[in-house]
CSV table of C-alpha atoms in Angstrom, one decimal:
chain,number,residue,atom,x,y,z
J,241,UNK,CA,355.7,12.3,-83.5
J,242,UNK,CA,354.3,11.9,-80.0
J,243,UNK,CA,351.8,9.0,-79.8
J,244,UNK,CA,351.2,8.7,-76.1
J,245,UNK,CA,351.8,10.8,-72.9
J,246,UNK,CA,350.0,8.9,-70.2
J,247,UNK,CA,350.2,9.6,-66.5
J,248,UNK,CA,348.6,7.7,-63.7
J,249,UNK,CA,348.8,6.6,-60.1
J,250,UNK,CA,348.9,3.2,-58.6
J,251,UNK,CA,348.3,2.0,-55.1
J,252,UNK,CA,349.2,-1.2,-53.2
J,253,UNK,CA,345.8,-2.6,-54.3
J,254,UNK,CA,347.0,-2.4,-57.9
J,255,UNK,CA,349.9,-4.8,-57.2
J,256,UNK,CA,349.9,-7.9,-59.4
J,257,UNK,CA,347.8,-6.3,-62.1
J,258,UNK,CA,348.4,-5.1,-65.7
J,259,UNK,CA,347.5,-2.0,-67.6
J,260,UNK,CA,347.2,-2.5,-71.4
J,261,UNK,CA,347.7,0.8,-73.3
J,262,UNK,CA,346.9,0.6,-77.0
J,263,UNK,CA,348.2,3.0,-79.6
J,264,UNK,CA,348.3,3.2,-83.4
J,265,UNK,CA,351.5,3.2,-85.3
J,266,UNK,CA,351.4,5.0,-88.7
J,267,UNK,CA,353.4,4.0,-91.7
J,268,UNK,CA,356.8,5.5,-92.1
J,269,UNK,CA,358.1,5.1,-88.6
J,270,UNK,CA,361.9,4.5,-88.4
J,271,UNK,CA,362.2,4.2,-84.7
J,272,UNK,CA,359.7,3.8,-81.9
J,273,UNK,CA,360.8,5.4,-78.6
J,274,UNK,CA,359.4,4.6,-75.2
J,275,UNK,CA,360.0,6.2,-71.8
J,276,UNK,CA,358.6,4.7,-68.6
J,277,UNK,CA,359.2,6.5,-65.3
J,278,UNK,CA,357.6,6.1,-61.9
J,279,UNK,CA,358.1,7.5,-58.4
J,280,UNK,CA,358.8,6.9,-55.6
J,281,UNK,CA,361.0,3.9,-56.0
J,282,UNK,CA,361.5,3.0,-52.4
J,283,UNK,CA,359.3,2.7,-49.3
J,284,UNK,CA,361.0,4.9,-46.8
J,285,UNK,CA,358.8,4.0,-43.8
J,286,UNK,CA,360.8,1.2,-42.1
J,287,UNK,CA,358.0,0.2,-39.8
J,288,UNK,CA,355.5,-0.2,-42.7
J,289,UNK,CA,358.1,-2.1,-44.7
J,290,UNK,CA,358.6,-4.6,-41.8
J,291,UNK,CA,354.9,-5.0,-41.4
J,292,UNK,CA,354.5,-5.7,-45.2
J,293,UNK,CA,357.4,-8.2,-45.0
J,294,UNK,CA,355.8,-10.0,-42.0
J,295,UNK,CA,352.5,-10.2,-43.9
J,296,UNK,CA,354.3,-11.7,-46.9
J,297,UNK,CA,356.2,-14.2,-44.7
J,298,UNK,CA,352.8,-15.3,-43.3
J,299,UNK,CA,351.7,-16.0,-46.9
J,300,UNK,CA,354.8,-17.4,-48.5
J,301,UNK,CA,357.1,-18.9,-45.9
J,302,UNK,CA,356.5,-22.2,-44.1
J,303,UNK,CA,355.5,-21.7,-40.5
J,304,UNK,CA,358.7,-23.4,-39.2
J,305,UNK,CA,360.8,-20.8,-41.1
J,306,UNK,CA,358.9,-17.6,-40.3
J,307,UNK,CA,360.8,-16.8,-37.1
J,308,UNK,CA,364.1,-16.9,-38.9
J,309,UNK,CA,362.7,-14.8,-41.7
J,310,UNK,CA,361.4,-12.1,-39.3
J,311,UNK,CA,364.7,-12.0,-37.4
J,312,UNK,CA,366.5,-11.4,-40.8
J,313,UNK,CA,363.9,-9.1,-42.3
J,314,UNK,CA,366.5,-6.3,-42.7
J,315,UNK,CA,368.2,-8.3,-45.4
J,316,UNK,CA,365.1,-7.7,-47.6
J,317,UNK,CA,365.0,-3.9,-47.1
J,318,UNK,CA,364.4,-1.5,-48.6
J,319,UNK,CA,361.2,-2.5,-50.2
J,320,UNK,CA,360.7,-1.0,-53.7
J,321,UNK,CA,357.9,-0.5,-56.2
J,322,UNK,CA,358.3,-2.4,-59.4
J,323,UNK,CA,356.6,-1.6,-62.6
J,324,UNK,CA,357.8,-3.2,-65.9
J,325,UNK,CA,356.9,-2.8,-69.5
J,326,UNK,CA,356.2,-5.2,-72.4
J,327,UNK,CA,355.4,-4.3,-76.0
J,328,UNK,CA,353.2,-5.9,-78.7
J,329,UNK,CA,352.9,-4.9,-82.3
J,330,UNK,CA,350.1,-5.6,-84.8
J,331,UNK,CA,351.5,-9.1,-85.3
J,332,UNK,CA,352.2,-10.0,-81.6
J,333,UNK,CA,354.8,-10.0,-78.9
J,334,UNK,CA,357.8,-7.6,-79.4
J,335,UNK,CA,359.4,-8.1,-76.0
J,336,UNK,CA,359.5,-7.2,-72.4
J,337,UNK,CA,361.8,-5.1,-70.2
J,338,UNK,CA,361.6,-6.4,-66.7
J,339,UNK,CA,364.0,-4.0,-65.1
J,340,UNK,CA,364.3,-2.4,-61.7
J,341,UNK,CA,365.0,1.0,-63.1
J,342,UNK,CA,362.5,3.7,-62.2
J,343,UNK,CA,363.3,5.5,-65.5
J,344,UNK,CA,363.6,3.4,-68.6
J,345,UNK,CA,364.4,4.8,-72.0
J,346,UNK,CA,363.7,2.2,-74.6
J,347,UNK,CA,363.5,1.9,-78.4
J,348,UNK,CA,362.8,-0.5,-81.2
J,349,UNK,CA,363.6,-0.1,-84.9
J,350,UNK,CA,364.1,-2.4,-87.8
J,351,UNK,CA,367.8,-2.8,-87.2
J,352,UNK,CA,368.2,-2.4,-83.4
J,353,UNK,CA,366.3,-2.5,-80.1
J,354,UNK,CA,366.8,-2.0,-76.4
J,355,UNK,CA,367.7,-5.3,-74.6
J,356,UNK,CA,364.5,-7.2,-74.1
J,357,UNK,CA,362.8,-5.8,-77.2
J,358,UNK,CA,363.0,-7.3,-80.6
J,359,UNK,CA,364.3,-5.4,-83.6
J,360,UNK,CA,362.3,-5.8,-86.8
J,361,UNK,CA,359.8,-4.2,-89.1
J,362,UNK,CA,357.8,-1.5,-87.5
J,363,UNK,CA,354.4,-2.7,-88.7
J,364,UNK,CA,351.8,0.0,-89.1
J,365,UNK,CA,348.6,-0.6,-87.1
J,366,UNK,CA,347.6,-1.4,-83.6
J,367,UNK,CA,350.4,-1.7,-81.0
J,368,UNK,CA,350.2,-1.8,-77.2
J,369,UNK,CA,352.3,-1.3,-74.1
J,370,UNK,CA,351.5,-3.4,-71.1
J,371,UNK,CA,352.6,-2.0,-67.7
J,372,UNK,CA,352.9,-4.8,-65.2
J,373,UNK,CA,352.5,-3.5,-61.7
J,374,UNK,CA,354.3,-6.3,-59.9
J,375,UNK,CA,354.6,-4.6,-56.6
J,376,UNK,CA,353.4,-1.2,-55.2
J,377,UNK,CA,354.5,-0.8,-51.6
J,378,UNK,CA,354.1,2.9,-51.2
J,379,UNK,CA,350.7,4.5,-50.6
J,380,UNK,CA,350.7,5.9,-54.1
J,381,UNK,CA,353.1,5.5,-57.0
J,382,UNK,CA,353.0,8.0,-59.9
J,383,UNK,CA,353.8,6.7,-63.4
J,384,UNK,CA,354.3,8.2,-66.8
J,385,UNK,CA,354.5,6.5,-70.1
J,386,UNK,CA,355.6,8.4,-73.2
J,387,UNK,CA,355.7,6.9,-76.7
J,388,UNK,CA,357.0,8.7,-79.8
J,389,UNK,CA,358.3,8.0,-83.2
J,390,UNK,CA,361.2,9.3,-85.3
J,391,UNK,CA,361.7,8.8,-89.0
J,392,UNK,CA,365.4,7.8,-88.8
J,393,UNK,CA,366.6,4.4,-87.4
J,394,UNK,CA,369.4,5.8,-85.3
J,395,UNK,CA,370.2,5.8,-81.6
């Protein structure tokens, strides 16, 4: 049964923010499936990437080390968007998947779960997914979150 099919857009101003997405899990669920995808992954504009790197060096690198960082900025390219997912059930935290993948197919059931998520009872009631928009470097980044259930606990 499909529980969520949410699409949205993020911009650089959304970096370092979180989006909490609640949903209700009904009794009888054998496996909860989640799919997070976003695009684009990479900032293709080299000049813009170098400008963003320089801005970050000004914020996070000691002044005496900035010249070296700017000279070696190519080591930090390409810049990539990063959105990760964490999951909470009616009782609390069920894990996080802080991965670089732009498409993540995840699941949790009583007996098994994707790495980063905790297997265990699929408690009926309020659940939520939190999308953490760690870094959005492209002008826009489209994301989609799908959540659905199946009755059987199988991969």
